[in-house]
Amino acid sequence: MRVLGIETTCDETAVAIVEERLGFDGGEILANEVMSQIARHAAYGGVVPEIAARAHIEVLDRLILRALRDARTDIAGVDVIAAAAGPGLIGGILVGLTTGKALAMAAGKPFVAVNHLEAHALTARLTDGIDFPYLALIVSGGHTQLVAVRGVGAYQRLGSTLDDAAGEAFDKVGKMLDLPYPGGPAIEKLAADGDPRRFDLPRPMLGRANADFSLSGLKTAVRQELLRLGEEPSETDKRDVAASFQAAVVDVIVDRVRAGLRLFAEQGASSPGAAGSPRGLVIGGGVGANGAIRRALTRFCAEAGLRFVAPVPELCSDNGAMIAWAGLERFKLGLADNLDFAARPRWPLDANPGVLHHGKA
Ligand code: KG4
Ligand code: ZN
């Protein structure tokens, strides 16, 4: 089975074609076209929704043709069309969703509307074929959450950020350091030669029993350190700030994952439907590309005797392959959607959140 997936919820226009791999639980990526709009938004220091929507319209049909060419097929050779229907920026979602529906209708193919967060959470199954249940850490520009993934459509949010998303914190600190947008990759680069112990920054939520995150206090602490450094911090100052900030984020993430695993086990013990210890930790979202975070989680999981699945950075940040794969998994379970499926700018993963639900969707 071959699925074409379309992603337009933020500032990446992406189209991919993914095929089920027989004899292996994962999938094969036949085409994976991503066109980043970063250059168009950089001047504004963040994503401008109107610019994003227009840019998606301009390139999406070309990307679809390119993906079909890469996969050496045509639309007749595709079995299912999937598109991200949210959460994200409404203008962009409408472009991808409408295009996906139109393609499905014109070619007479089934259509699957995909939750972008679900796609991040399932990517480790595409790449590594990991079995349910597992714990997913989704860390991107708009989301930071820990999710118990017990099956396709069986997601329970164990914790999420009470304020800024991890990527948002990286981007805001990047701005304070006069780094180009997005701040994440630039901070990682700068931090590589910095002293992570020079500034004693807070580790919000450390040791709490819940698995929530809070990152805005850390960002404020960075701003105060920079104010103390005066008008013109030196390159060394900036490197040390970046390294100290990144080290604080790493500590928070590892601690929150530890708390998430504890909650995962408690949930399993208290409700029969949620039984089973996690088969691993998987990471998804653009911040998942960060080497320091990946190394720390690799170490943590090795010590905990837990499998750690970190898809390559290109599959952590927004891409079409994850949408195609989630579409494939849903379609196999008979979960195709009607063509009147509406865009969902807000679409929490656990549509029916239980007592553990806090924070933003
Ligand atoms: O998942 P993504 O591509 O888009 C969404 O937000 O959905 O994530 C983008 C975010 C940005 O905030 C960016 O700064 C961050 O991921 N990011 C990183 C790194 N690469 C991207 N943050 C830290 N370290 C990185 N290497
Ligand atoms: Zn994303």
GROMACS .gro file of C-alpha atoms and ligand atoms in nm:
model
  388
    1MET     CA    1   0.000   0.000   0.000
    2ARG     CA    2   0.126   0.346  -0.096
    3VAL     CA    3   0.014   0.665   0.072
    4LEU     CA    4   0.078   1.023  -0.034
    5GLY     CA    5   0.096   1.262   0.263
    6ILE     CA    6   0.062   1.641   0.266
    7GLU     CA    7   0.184   1.868   0.549
    8THR     CA    8   0.108   2.242   0.559
    9THR     CA    9   0.019   2.319   0.922
   10CYS     CA   10   0.312   2.555   0.990
   11ASP     CA   11   0.601   2.688   0.782
   12GLU     CA   12   0.706   2.376   0.596
   13THR     CA   13   0.532   2.269   0.278
   14ALA     CA   14   0.590   1.896   0.255
   15VAL     CA   15   0.475   1.604   0.043
   16ALA     CA   16   0.589   1.244   0.075
   17ILE     CA   17   0.501   0.901  -0.051
   18VAL     CA   18   0.539   0.612   0.190
   19GLU     CA   19   0.495   0.243   0.125
   20GLU     CA   20   0.427  -0.037   0.366
   21ARG     CA   21   0.727  -0.267   0.392
   22LEU     CA   22   0.638  -0.631   0.400
   23GLY     CA   23   0.819  -0.848   0.649
   24PHE     CA   24   0.911  -0.540   0.856
   25ASP     CA   25   0.688  -0.338   1.081
   26GLY     CA   26   0.807  -0.003   0.953
   27GLY     CA   27   0.766   0.166   0.618
   28GLU     CA   28   0.968   0.277   0.321
   29ILE     CA   29   0.989   0.640   0.217
   30LEU     CA   30   0.971   0.658  -0.162
   31ALA     CA   31   0.967   1.037  -0.178
   32ASN     CA   32   1.005   1.308   0.084
   33GLU     CA   33   0.990   1.663  -0.050
   34VAL     CA   34   1.014   1.947   0.201
   35MET     CA   35   1.021   2.314   0.116
   36SER     CA   36   1.096   2.535   0.413
   37GLN     CA   37   0.961   2.890   0.421
   38ILE     CA   38   1.211   3.000   0.686
   39ALA     CA   39   1.368   3.261   0.458
   40ARG     CA   40   1.033   3.431   0.405
   41HIS     CA   41   0.959   3.457   0.777
   42ALA     CA   42   1.311   3.526   0.908
   43ALA     CA   43   1.279   3.904   0.875
   44TYR     CA   44   0.978   3.898   1.109
   45GLY     CA   45   1.146   3.676   1.370
   46GLY     CA   46   0.865   3.421   1.355
   47VAL     CA   47   0.604   3.262   1.132
   48VAL     CA   48   0.358   3.507   0.975
   49PRO     CA   49   0.036   3.308   0.911
   50GLU     CA   50  -0.070   3.495   0.595
   51ILE     CA   51   0.273   3.464   0.437
   52ALA     CA   52   0.279   3.094   0.527
   53ALA     CA   53  -0.061   3.021   0.369
   54ARG     CA   54   0.031   3.202   0.048
   55ALA     CA   55   0.366   3.025   0.024
   56HIS     CA   56   0.197   2.684   0.067
   57ILE     CA   57  -0.038   2.765  -0.224
   58GLU     CA   58   0.252   2.868  -0.445
   59VAL     CA   59   0.454   2.549  -0.411
   60LEU     CA   60   0.223   2.265  -0.309
   61ASP     CA   61   0.119   2.139  -0.654
   62ARG     CA   62   0.481   2.146  -0.772
   63LEU     CA   63   0.591   1.947  -0.465
   64ILE     CA   64   0.321   1.685  -0.529
   65LEU     CA   65   0.445   1.640  -0.886
   66ARG     CA   66   0.804   1.616  -0.764
   67ALA     CA   67   0.715   1.356  -0.502
   68LEU     CA   68   0.535   1.145  -0.762
   69ARG     CA   69   0.837   1.173  -0.989
   70ASP     CA   70   1.080   1.080  -0.710
   71ALA     CA   71   0.870   0.772  -0.635
   72ARG     CA   72   0.858   0.689  -1.009
   73THR     CA   73   0.484   0.674  -1.008
   74ASP     CA   74   0.175   0.875  -1.092
   75ILE     CA   75  -0.140   0.942  -0.896
   76ALA     CA   76  -0.291   0.613  -1.017
   77GLY     CA   77  -0.003   0.435  -0.842
   78VAL     CA   78  -0.097   0.586  -0.507
   79ASP     CA   79  -0.360   0.406  -0.295
   80VAL     CA   80  -0.452   0.663  -0.032
   81ILE     CA   81  -0.422   1.041   0.008
   82ALA     CA   82  -0.353   1.177   0.357
   83ALA     CA   83  -0.332   1.540   0.468
   84ALA     CA   84  -0.268   1.706   0.803
   85ALA     CA   85  -0.595   1.863   0.921
   86GLY     CA   86  -0.449   2.028   1.232
   87PRO     CA   87  -0.346   2.146   1.480
   88GLY     CA   88  -0.173   2.452   1.338
   89LEU     CA   89  -0.232   2.768   1.140
   90ILE     CA   90  -0.576   2.765   0.981
   91GLY     CA   91  -0.474   2.926   0.650
   92GLY     CA   92  -0.198   2.674   0.585
   93ILE     CA   93  -0.406   2.378   0.700
   94LEU     CA   94  -0.681   2.473   0.454
   95VAL     CA   95  -0.433   2.474   0.166
   96GLY     CA   96  -0.304   2.121   0.234
   97LEU     CA   97  -0.635   1.975   0.343
   98THR     CA   98  -0.829   2.111   0.045
   99THR     CA   99  -0.559   2.001  -0.197
  100GLY     CA  100  -0.557   1.652  -0.043
  101LYS     CA  101  -0.934   1.621  -0.065
  102ALA     CA  102  -0.941   1.748  -0.424
  103LEU     CA  103  -0.669   1.502  -0.523
  104ALA     CA  104  -0.855   1.216  -0.355
  105MET     CA  105  -1.180   1.310  -0.527
  106ALA     CA  106  -1.029   1.361  -0.872
  107ALA     CA  107  -0.828   1.037  -0.858
  108GLY     CA  108  -1.100   0.836  -0.685
  109LYS     CA  109  -0.881   0.750  -0.386
  110PRO     CA  110  -0.970   0.721  -0.019
  111PHE     CA  111  -0.879   1.017   0.202
  112VAL     CA  112  -0.742   1.028   0.557
  113ALA     CA  113  -0.730   1.344   0.771
  114VAL     CA  114  -0.428   1.327   1.002
  115ASN     CA  115  -0.356   1.493   1.333
  116HIS     CA  116  -0.010   1.650   1.302
  117LEU     CA  117   0.081   1.553   1.660
  118GLU     CA  118  -0.030   1.196   1.602
  119ALA     CA  119   0.200   1.190   1.300
  120HIS     CA  120   0.497   1.303   1.514
  121ALA     CA  121   0.407   1.038   1.772
  122LEU     CA  122   0.389   0.756   1.514
  123THR     CA  123   0.704   0.844   1.313
  124ALA     CA  124   0.916   0.605   1.519
  125ARG     CA  125   0.700   0.321   1.386
  126LEU     CA  126   0.773   0.427   1.029
  127THR     CA  127   1.147   0.441   1.090
  128ASP     CA  128   1.200   0.167   1.347
  129GLY     CA  129   0.881  -0.035   1.360
  130ILE     CA  130   0.852   0.002   1.738
  131ASP     CA  131   0.552  -0.176   1.894
  132PHE     CA  132   0.289  -0.020   2.119
  133PRO     CA  133   0.282   0.089   2.393
  134TYR     CA  134   0.551   0.355   2.421
  135LEU     CA  135   0.612   0.701   2.559
  136ALA     CA  136   0.638   0.982   2.303
  137LEU     CA  137   0.808   1.312   2.373
  138ILE     CA  138   0.684   1.571   2.126
  139VAL     CA  139   0.893   1.886   2.135
  140SER     CA  140   0.846   2.145   1.863
  141GLY     CA  141   0.791   2.514   1.808
  142GLY     CA  142   0.426   2.491   1.906
  143HIS     CA  143   0.406   2.183   2.130
  144THR     CA  144   0.578   2.021   2.421
  145GLN     CA  145   0.411   1.713   2.557
  146LEU     CA  146   0.459   1.361   2.683
  147VAL     CA  147   0.209   1.114   2.545
  148ALA     CA  148   0.139   0.752   2.630
  149VAL     CA  149   0.092   0.593   2.288
  150ARG     CA  150  -0.101   0.271   2.339
  151GLY     CA  151  -0.221   0.219   1.985
  152VAL     CA  152  -0.332   0.409   1.675
  153GLY     CA  153  -0.582   0.662   1.812
  154ALA     CA  154  -0.513   0.557   2.173
  155TYR     CA  155  -0.320   0.850   2.309
  156GLN     CA  156  -0.309   0.985   2.659
  157ARG     CA  157  -0.134   1.308   2.734
  158LEU     CA  158   0.064   1.258   3.054
  159GLY     CA  159   0.202   1.610   3.064
  160SER     CA  160   0.243   1.924   2.858
  161THR     CA  161   0.386   2.271   2.887
  162LEU     CA  162   0.205   2.520   3.104
  163ASP     CA  163   0.355   2.811   2.910
  164ASP     CA  164   0.614   2.813   2.631
  165ALA     CA  165   0.687   2.520   2.402
  166ALA     CA  166   1.049   2.402   2.400
  167GLY     CA  167   1.110   2.530   2.047
  168GLU     CA  168   0.948   2.860   2.137
  169ALA     CA  169   1.192   2.895   2.428
  170PHE     CA  170   1.485   2.822   2.196
  171ASP     CA  171   1.351   3.075   1.945
  172LYS     CA  172   1.297   3.348   2.205
  173VAL     CA  173   1.640   3.301   2.360
  174GLY     CA  174   1.780   3.301   2.006
  175LYS     CA  175   1.620   3.640   1.951
  176MET     CA  176   1.773   3.773   2.274
  177LEU     CA  177   2.114   3.659   2.149
  178ASP     CA  178   2.056   3.824   1.809
  179LEU     CA  179   2.066   3.487   1.636
  180PRO     CA  180   1.883   3.421   1.309
  181TYR     CA  181   1.537   3.261   1.321
  182PRO     CA  182   1.474   2.981   1.410
  183GLY     CA  183   1.682   3.000   1.725
  184GLY     CA  184   1.707   2.627   1.798
  185PRO     CA  185   1.975   2.519   1.552
  186ALA     CA  186   2.166   2.846   1.601
  187ILE     CA  187   2.173   2.802   1.980
  188GLU     CA  188   2.289   2.444   1.948
  189LYS     CA  189   2.578   2.557   1.728
  190LEU     CA  190   2.675   2.840   1.961
  191ALA     CA  191   2.643   2.619   2.269
  192ALA     CA  192   2.890   2.366   2.130
  193ASP     CA  193   3.182   2.589   2.234
  194GLY     CA  194   3.025   2.739   2.544
  195ASP     CA  195   3.050   2.667   2.917
  196PRO     CA  196   2.719   2.512   3.031
  197ARG     CA  197   2.805   2.578   3.398
  198ARG     CA  198   2.884   2.947   3.380
  199PHE     CA  199   2.529   3.066   3.441
  200ASP     CA  200   2.323   2.906   3.711
  201LEU     CA  201   1.984   2.898   3.540
  202PRO     CA  202   1.666   2.754   3.693
  203ARG     CA  203   1.532   2.410   3.604
  204PRO     CA  204   1.156   2.469   3.633
  205MET     CA  205   0.938   2.175   3.746
  206LEU     CA  206   1.239   1.960   3.837
  207GLY     CA  207   1.136   1.679   4.070
  208ARG     CA  208   0.761   1.743   4.042
  209ALA     CA  209   0.539   1.435   4.043
  210ASN     CA  210   0.338   1.549   3.740
  211ALA     CA  211   0.496   1.536   3.393
  212ASP     CA  212   0.427   1.897   3.295
  213PHE     CA  213   0.679   2.145   3.164
  214SER     CA  214   0.728   2.515   3.225
  215LEU     CA  215   0.988   2.705   3.027
  216SER     CA  216   0.899   3.073   3.044
  217GLY     CA  217   1.079   3.127   3.378
  218LEU     CA  218   1.397   2.987   3.229
  219LYS     CA  219   1.366   3.227   2.937
  220THR     CA  220   1.317   3.518   3.179
  221ALA     CA  221   1.625   3.411   3.377
  222VAL     CA  222   1.827   3.418   3.055
  223ARG     CA  223   1.703   3.770   2.985
  224GLN     CA  224   1.816   3.880   3.331
  225GLU     CA  225   2.163   3.730   3.286
  226LEU     CA  226   2.191   3.915   2.955
  227LEU     CA  227   2.087   4.242   3.118
  228ARG     CA  228   2.358   4.192   3.378
  229LEU     CA  229   2.611   4.139   3.098
  230GLY     CA  230   2.529   4.485   2.962
  231GLU     CA  231   2.473   4.627   2.614
  232GLU     CA  232   2.734   4.433   2.423
  233PRO     CA  233   2.787   4.076   2.546
  234SER     CA  234   3.105   3.922   2.405
  235GLU     CA  235   3.099   3.616   2.180
  236THR     CA  236   3.219   3.410   2.477
  237ASP     CA  237   2.935   3.546   2.691
  238LYS     CA  238   2.685   3.449   2.422
  239ARG     CA  239   2.829   3.101   2.384
  240ASP     CA  240   2.815   3.047   2.759
  241VAL     CA  241   2.456   3.175   2.779
  242ALA     CA  242   2.355   2.943   2.494
  243ALA     CA  243   2.531   2.645   2.653
  244SER     CA  244   2.388   2.717   3.000
  245PHE     CA  245   2.037   2.757   2.857
  246GLN     CA  246   2.060   2.438   2.654
  247ALA     CA  247   2.192   2.247   2.956
  248ALA     CA  248   1.894   2.365   3.162
  249VAL     CA  249   1.649   2.254   2.891
  250VAL     CA  250   1.822   1.915   2.872
  251ASP     CA  251   1.796   1.868   3.251
  252VAL     CA  252   1.428   1.964   3.248
  253ILE     CA  253   1.348   1.731   2.959
  254VAL     CA  254   1.524   1.431   3.116
  255ASP     CA  255   1.349   1.494   3.449
  256ARG     CA  256   1.008   1.532   3.284
  257VAL     CA  257   1.060   1.212   3.084
  258ARG     CA  258   1.143   1.035   3.410
  259ALA     CA  259   0.818   1.167   3.561
  260GLY     CA  260   0.627   1.068   3.246
  261LEU     CA  261   0.753   0.710   3.272
  262ARG     CA  262   0.639   0.700   3.634
  263LEU     CA  263   0.291   0.821   3.538
  264PHE     CA  264   0.284   0.573   3.250
  265ALA     CA  265   0.345   0.288   3.494
  266GLU     CA  266   0.088   0.420   3.744
  267GLN     CA  267  -0.177   0.449   3.473
  268GLY     CA  268  -0.102   0.095   3.363
  269ALA     CA  269  -0.143  -0.032   3.718
  270SER     CA  270  -0.472   0.150   3.781
  271SER     CA  271  -0.663   0.091   3.458
  272PRO     CA  272  -0.678  -0.246   3.284
  273GLY     CA  273  -0.712  -0.088   2.938
  274ALA     CA  274  -0.382   0.090   2.986
  275ALA     CA  275  -0.177  -0.210   3.094
  276GLY     CA  276   0.173  -0.278   2.969
  277SER     CA  277   0.503  -0.112   3.039
  278PRO     CA  278   0.642   0.109   2.764
  279ARG     CA  279   0.857  -0.060   2.502
  280GLY     CA  280   1.055   0.255   2.457
  281LEU     CA  281   1.080   0.630   2.445
  282VAL     CA  282   1.039   0.801   2.111
  283ILE     CA  283   1.106   1.162   2.026
  284GLY     CA  284   0.939   1.380   1.764
  285GLY     CA  285   0.920   1.748   1.670
  286GLY     CA  286   1.185   1.992   1.553
  287VAL     CA  287   1.359   2.023   1.892
  288GLY     CA  288   1.415   1.648   1.868
  289ALA     CA  289   1.692   1.733   1.622
  290ASN     CA  290   1.898   1.879   1.906
  291GLY     CA  291   2.211   1.673   1.961
  292ALA     CA  292   2.249   1.754   2.332
  293ILE     CA  293   1.891   1.644   2.401
  294ARG     CA  294   1.934   1.327   2.195
  295ARG     CA  295   2.258   1.238   2.373
  296ALA     CA  296   2.109   1.298   2.718
  297LEU     CA  297   1.803   1.086   2.639
  298THR     CA  298   2.020   0.813   2.490
  299ARG     CA  299   2.216   0.800   2.816
  300PHE     CA  300   1.902   0.816   3.031
  301CYS     CA  301   1.731   0.534   2.840
  302ALA     CA  302   2.044   0.317   2.846
  303GLU     CA  303   2.053   0.351   3.225
  304ALA     CA  304   1.680   0.283   3.252
  305GLY     CA  305   1.706  -0.020   3.025
  306LEU     CA  306   1.460   0.141   2.785
  307ARG     CA  307   1.478   0.149   2.408
  308PHE     CA  308   1.522   0.501   2.268
  309VAL     CA  309   1.404   0.576   1.917
  310ALA     CA  310   1.509   0.909   1.771
  311PRO     CA  311   1.421   0.941   1.402
  312VAL     CA  312   1.678   1.128   1.191
  313PRO     CA  313   1.644   1.508   1.234
  314GLU     CA  314   1.465   1.547   0.896
  315LEU     CA  315   1.190   1.317   1.024
  316CYS     CA  316   1.171   1.491   1.364
  317SER     CA  317   1.096   1.831   1.213
  318ASP     CA  318   0.781   1.875   1.005
  319ASN     CA  319   0.766   1.650   0.701
  320GLY     CA  320   0.520   1.474   0.473
  321ALA     CA  321   0.642   1.120   0.545
  322MET     CA  322   0.502   1.130   0.897
  323ILE     CA  323   0.162   1.238   0.762
  324ALA     CA  324   0.166   0.965   0.497
  325TRP     CA  325   0.265   0.705   0.757
  326ALA     CA  326  -0.006   0.809   1.005
  327GLY     CA  327  -0.252   0.799   0.712
  328LEU     CA  328  -0.134   0.448   0.626
  329GLU     CA  329  -0.173   0.326   0.984
  330ARG     CA  330  -0.521   0.474   1.013
  331PHE     CA  331  -0.636   0.349   0.673
  332LYS     CA  332  -0.526  -0.006   0.758
  333LEU     CA  333  -0.760   0.012   1.058
  334GLY     CA  334  -1.050   0.129   0.841
  335LEU     CA  335  -1.020   0.488   0.962
  336ALA     CA  336  -1.066   0.675   0.633
  337ASP     CA  337  -1.241   1.014   0.644
  338ASN     CA  338  -1.513   1.186   0.447
  339LEU     CA  339  -1.432   1.476   0.220
  340ASP     CA  340  -1.625   1.715   0.445
  341PHE     CA  341  -1.368   1.672   0.724
  342ALA     CA  342  -1.313   2.024   0.861
  343ALA     CA  343  -0.976   2.182   0.946
  344ARG     CA  344  -0.897   2.177   1.318
  345PRO     CA  345  -0.657   2.456   1.416
  346ARG     CA  346  -0.683   2.325   1.774
  347TRP     CA  347  -0.688   1.949   1.794
  348PRO     CA  348  -0.563   1.788   2.116
  349LEU     CA  349  -0.424   1.439   2.067
  350ASP     CA  350  -0.641   1.290   2.335
  351ALA     CA  351  -0.974   1.423   2.215
  352ASN     CA  352  -1.126   1.308   2.541
  353PRO     CA  353  -0.869   1.416   2.797
  354GLY     CA  354  -0.887   1.252   3.137
  355VAL     CA  355  -0.778   1.370   3.479
  356LEU     CA  356  -0.420   1.406   3.367
  357HIS     CA  357  -0.503   1.679   3.120
  358HIS     CA  358  -0.344   2.017   3.186
  359GLY     CA  359  -0.204   2.297   2.974
  360LYS     CA  360  -0.267   2.397   2.616
  361ALA     CA  361  -0.366   2.169   2.332
  362KG4     O1  362   0.850   2.053   1.447
  362KG4     P1  363   0.900   2.181   1.389
  362KG4     O2  364   0.983   2.173   1.262
  362KG4     O3  365   0.782   2.279   1.358
  362KG4     C1  366   0.675   2.295   1.448
  362KG4     O4  367   0.689   2.382   1.537
  362KG4     O5  368   0.579   2.218   1.435
  362KG4     O6  369   0.984   2.255   1.504
  362KG4     C2  370   1.044   2.380   1.486
  362KG4     C3  371   1.112   2.418   1.615
  362KG4     C4  372   1.168   2.560   1.617
  362KG4     O7  373   1.126   2.623   1.736
  362KG4     C5  374   1.319   2.538   1.615
  362KG4     O8  375   1.391   2.639   1.681
  362KG4     C6  376   1.333   2.407   1.686
  362KG4     O9  377   1.222   2.330   1.640
  362KG4     N1  378   1.457   2.339   1.652
  362KG4     C7  379   1.557   2.313   1.740
  362KG4     C8  380   1.662   2.255   1.668
  362KG4     N2  381   1.622   2.242   1.538
  362KG4     C9  382   1.497   2.294   1.530
  362KG4     N3  383   1.566   2.338   1.872
  362KG4    C10  384   1.679   2.302   1.934
  362KG4     N4  385   1.784   2.247   1.871
  362KG4    C11  386   1.781   2.220   1.739
  362KG4     N5  387   1.886   2.163   1.678
  363ZN      ZN  388   0.550   1.960   1.407
   0.00000   0.00000   0.00000
